């Protein structure tokens, strides 16, 4: 009896879509991870999928793979602003400077970070959640820099319980009480009564301890090596000016405000030829334009134990979190799903605001 060749057409080869591509990219931290996810380099060194992929899937690999592979110690920042450089109107209204595609980009950056950092002014003015909602991914630890302890206790980062929060304060006395490391839920800290779970207080000795390089090292000792500086303009500008950033993402919307809350502001050069001109990639995010600036290797101070001083790469496994006082080391929280990122030049073209 002879077999008969089937006349049925072979099953169609499925195309890698954007959602599946994002799920694969979330698993990538090393070259081996990238190969396992199905990513290879083309003849020009640009990343591509080793199977048929949609334009959106190809764009995700191009935009986020450099960030995925940047190592366990990475500090990056983002801002969304108007054409004339403002992140909000003069009344503080920022809903919304940039569009929905930039919101999705911002949430992907959060998902690729261990911690997301905001200053006290942003926490007070915008009451941000700082969680991952526009894509799948783990919530980063929310870090609020508040040396004078002026953020009200009813802000979402302290009450919603959706992700761990680290409240970073100064040891200076206010109201007769100095909060201790690890004080949290239910304690009245200078008038701050935290009802939500997952809030930990980290007390730094003085204003000098809030220097960007020191803050990055403090977070790294807690196992939070990949840090997103999200806002506001003053905080991002300080990290940029003090050379504490590997990458900077700036999304510019085609809108003119004329006046408002400025984005990047730092002591500049009097001579144009000395201006900062880092390698830059550009991409469209809907009507907005995303600029990704490669700022090279920051200078955060002496390396941690077991770390290469030149490259910020650890020699062995990722360092263990360090306990501070009685508080537990914070970790990331996994989300359920969507509701509706240093060194040499970046390989090819790539493709904000904190209140979203």
C-alpha positions in Angstrom: 0.0 0.0 0.0 1.5 3.3 -1.0 1.1 6.5 0.9 -0.7 9.4 -0.7 0.7 12.8 -0.6 -1.5 15.3 1.2 -3.1 17.9 -0.9 -3.9 20.1 2.1 -1.8 23.4 2.2 0.7 23.7 5.0 -0.5 25.7 8.0 0.2 29.4 7.6 3.3 30.7 9.4 2.1 33.0 12.2 3.6 36.5 12.3 5.1 37.7 15.5 2.8 40.5 16.7 3.6 43.5 19.0 2.2 41.9 22.2 4.1 38.7 21.8 7.3 40.6 20.9 7.0 42.7 24.1 6.5 39.5 26.2 9.7 38.1 24.7 11.7 41.3 25.2 10.7 41.4 28.9 12.7 38.3 29.4 15.9 39.6 27.8 18.9 40.8 30.0 21.8 39.0 28.3 22.9 38.0 24.8 21.9 34.4 25.6 18.4 35.6 26.6 18.1 37.5 23.3 19.0 34.4 21.3 16.5 32.3 23.3 13.8 35.0 22.6 14.5 34.6 18.8 16.6 37.8 18.3 19.6 37.9 16.0 21.7 40.6 14.4 21.5 41.5 10.7 24.5 42.3 8.5 24.5 45.9 9.9 24.4 44.8 13.5 20.8 45.8 14.0 18.5 43.5 16.0 15.9 41.5 14.2 13.6 38.6 14.9 14.5 35.2 13.4 10.9 34.8 12.2 8.3 36.8 10.3 7.4 39.8 12.5 5.0 42.7 12.2 6.3 46.2 11.8 5.4 46.9 15.4 7.3 43.9 16.7 10.4 45.0 14.7 10.1 48.5 16.1 10.0 47.2 19.7 13.2 45.2 19.2 15.0 48.1 17.7 13.8 50.5 20.4 14.1 48.5 23.6 16.7 45.8 23.0 19.6 48.1 23.8 18.0 49.0 27.1 17.3 45.3 27.9 20.9 44.5 27.3 22.4 47.5 29.1 23.3 45.5 32.2 22.2 45.3 35.9 23.4 48.9 36.7 21.7 51.4 34.5 20.2 54.9 35.2 17.9 56.4 32.6 15.5 59.2 32.6 12.5 60.4 30.6 10.5 63.7 30.1 7.6 64.6 27.9 7.5 68.2 26.9 6.2 70.9 24.4 8.2 72.2 21.5 9.2 75.2 23.5 10.5 73.0 26.4 7.7 72.9 29.0 6.4 69.9 30.8 3.2 71.6 32.1 1.4 75.0 31.8 2.1 77.8 34.1 -0.8 76.5 36.3 0.8 73.1 36.5 -1.7 71.4 34.1 0.1 68.5 32.3 -2.9 66.4 31.1 -1.5 65.6 28.7 1.5 67.2 27.1 2.3 64.1 25.0 0.0 61.5 23.4 -1.1 57.9 24.1 1.8 56.3 22.3 4.3 58.1 24.6 2.3 57.0 27.6 2.7 53.4 26.5 6.4 54.0 25.9 6.7 55.4 29.5 5.0 52.4 31.0 7.4 50.1 29.1 10.3 52.0 30.5 8.9 51.5 34.0 8.5 47.8 33.3 12.2 47.6 32.4 13.3 49.3 35.6 13.8 48.0 39.1 12.9 51.4 40.6 11.3 54.6 39.4 12.3 57.9 41.1 10.4 61.1 41.5 11.1 64.3 43.5 8.8 65.6 46.2 7.5 68.4 44.0 6.2 65.9 41.4 4.7 63.7 44.1 2.8 66.7 45.5 1.7 68.3 42.2 0.9 65.2 40.1 0.0 62.5 42.6 1.4 59.9 40.2 0.8 56.1 40.6 4.2 55.2 38.9 2.9 51.7 38.1 2.8 49.6 34.9 -0.6 49.7 33.4 -0.4 50.4 29.6 1.6 47.2 29.0 2.4 44.0 30.8 5.3 44.0 33.2 6.3 44.2 36.9 5.7 47.4 38.9 9.1 49.0 39.8 9.7 50.0 43.4 8.5 53.6 43.7 11.1 56.0 45.2 10.1 59.4 46.5 12.9 61.8 47.2 11.5 64.0 50.0 14.4 65.4 52.2 12.0 67.8 54.0 9.2 65.3 54.4 6.6 67.5 52.7 4.7 64.9 50.6 1.2 64.4 52.1 0.4 61.0 53.4 -2.7 60.6 51.2 -0.8 60.5 48.0 -1.3 57.3 45.9 2.3 56.1 46.3 1.7 55.9 50.0 -1.9 54.6 50.1 -2.8 52.5 47.0 -0.7 49.5 48.0 -0.2 48.5 44.4 3.6 48.5 44.5 6.3 48.9 47.1 7.3 52.5 48.0 10.5 53.8 49.4 10.2 57.2 51.1 13.7 58.8 51.2 13.9 61.6 53.8 16.6 63.6 55.6 17.7 63.0 59.2 17.0 66.6 60.0 14.4 67.1 62.8 11.0 68.5 62.1 8.1 68.5 64.5 10.4 66.9 67.2 10.7 63.5 65.5 13.3 62.0 63.3 11.9 59.0 61.3 14.0 55.8 61.5 14.8 53.4 58.7 12.0 50.9 58.4 9.2 53.0 60.1 6.1 52.3 58.0 2.3 51.6 58.0 0.4 53.1 60.9 3.2 55.2 62.4 2.9 58.9 62.6 6.1 60.2 61.0 6.1 64.0 61.3 2.4 64.0 60.7 2.6 61.3 58.1 0.3 58.4 59.0 0.7 55.7 56.4 -2.4 53.5 56.1 -1.3 51.6 53.0 1.0 48.6 53.1 4.4 48.4 51.5 5.8 51.8 52.5 9.3 51.9 53.8 11.3 54.9 55.1 14.9 55.4 54.2 16.6 58.1 56.2 19.8 59.8 54.7 22.1 61.7 57.0 22.1 65.1 55.2 21.6 66.9 51.9 24.9 65.7 50.5 23.6 62.2 50.7 20.9 63.1 48.2 23.5 63.7 45.5 22.5 61.6 42.4 25.6 59.4 42.4 25.0 58.5 46.1 21.3 57.8 45.6 22.1 55.4 42.7 24.5 53.5 44.9 22.0 53.4 47.8 19.4 51.9 45.6 21.9 49.4 44.0 22.8 48.1 47.5 19.1 47.3 47.9 19.1 45.3 44.6 17.6 48.1 42.6 20.2 48.6 39.9 18.1 49.6 37.0 16.7 53.0 37.9 14.3 55.2 35.9 14.4 58.9 36.9 10.9 60.0 35.9 10.3 63.5 37.2 10.1 66.2 37.5 12.2 68.5 35.4 14.3 69.6 38.4 15.2 66.0 39.4 15.9 64.9 35.9 18.0 68.0 35.2 20.0 67.4 38.4 20.8 63.8 37.4 21.8 65.0 33.9 23.9 67.9 35.1 25.8 65.7 37.6 26.5 63.1 35.0 24.5 60.4 36.7 22.6 59.2 33.6 23.4 56.6 31.0 20.4 57.4 28.8 17.9 60.2 28.5 14.5 59.9 26.7 12.8 63.1 25.7 9.4 63.1 23.9 8.5 66.4 22.2 4.9 67.1 21.4 3.9 69.5 18.6 2.4 72.1 20.9 3.5 75.5 22.1 2.8 76.6 25.6 4.6 80.0 25.7 5.2 79.7 29.4 5.0 77.0 32.0 6.9 74.5 34.1 10.3 74.0 32.4 11.7 70.6 31.5 15.5 70.4 31.3 17.3 73.3 33.0 21.0 73.1 34.1 24.1 75.3 34.1 25.0 75.5 30.4 28.1 76.4 28.4 28.7 80.0 27.2 30.2 78.6 23.9 28.0 76.6 21.5 30.9 74.3 20.5 31.1 73.1 24.1 27.4 72.1 24.2 26.5 68.5 25.0 25.9 66.6 21.8 25.5 62.9 22.6 24.7 60.2 20.1 20.9 60.5 19.5 18.2 58.3 17.9 14.8 59.7 16.8 11.5 58.1 16.2 7.8 59.0 15.8 5.4 58.2 18.6 2.1 59.2 16.9 2.3 63.0 16.5 5.1 63.2 19.0 8.9 62.7 18.4 11.0 60.6 20.7 14.7 61.5 21.2 16.9 58.9 22.8 20.3 60.3 24.0 23.2 58.1 24.8 25.0 59.9 27.6 27.8 57.3 28.1 29.1 56.1 31.4 28.0 58.1 34.5 30.4 58.8 37.4 28.5 57.7 40.5 31.5 57.4 42.8 33.6 54.4 43.8 32.3 51.0 42.6 30.4 48.6 44.8 32.2 45.5 46.0 32.8 43.1 43.1 32.0 45.7 40.5 34.0 46.8 37.5 34.7 50.5 38.0 34.8 51.2 34.3 31.7 49.4 33.1 29.3 49.2 36.1 29.0 45.5 35.5 29.1 43.1 38.4 31.6 40.3 38.4 29.3 37.6 39.5 25.6 37.2 40.4 23.5 40.3 41.1 24.3 41.5 44.6 21.9 40.7 47.4 19.6 43.4 48.8 20.9 45.1 51.9 18.6 45.6 54.9 18.3 49.1 56.3 17.2 49.1 59.9 14.2 46.9 60.5 12.7 47.5 57.1 12.6 44.6 54.5 14.3 45.0 51.2 11.7 46.1 48.6 11.0 44.0 45.5 9.0 44.4 42.3 5.4 43.5 42.0 4.0 41.7 39.0 1.0 43.3 37.2 -2.0 41.4 35.8 -1.8 42.9 32.3 -2.5 45.9 30.2 -5.4 48.3 30.8 -6.3 49.7 27.4 12.9 52.7 28.1 26.0 53.8 28.5 28.6 53.0 26.7 29.1 53.3 23.0 26.9 54.7 20.3 23.5 53.2 19.9 23.0 50.7 17.0 20.6 52.4 14.6 17.5 54.6 15.0 15.1 54.0 18.0 11.9 54.2 17.6 6.3 61.0 29.7 4.9 62.3 31.7 5.1 61.3 35.3 1.4 62.1 36.0 0.4 59.2 33.8 
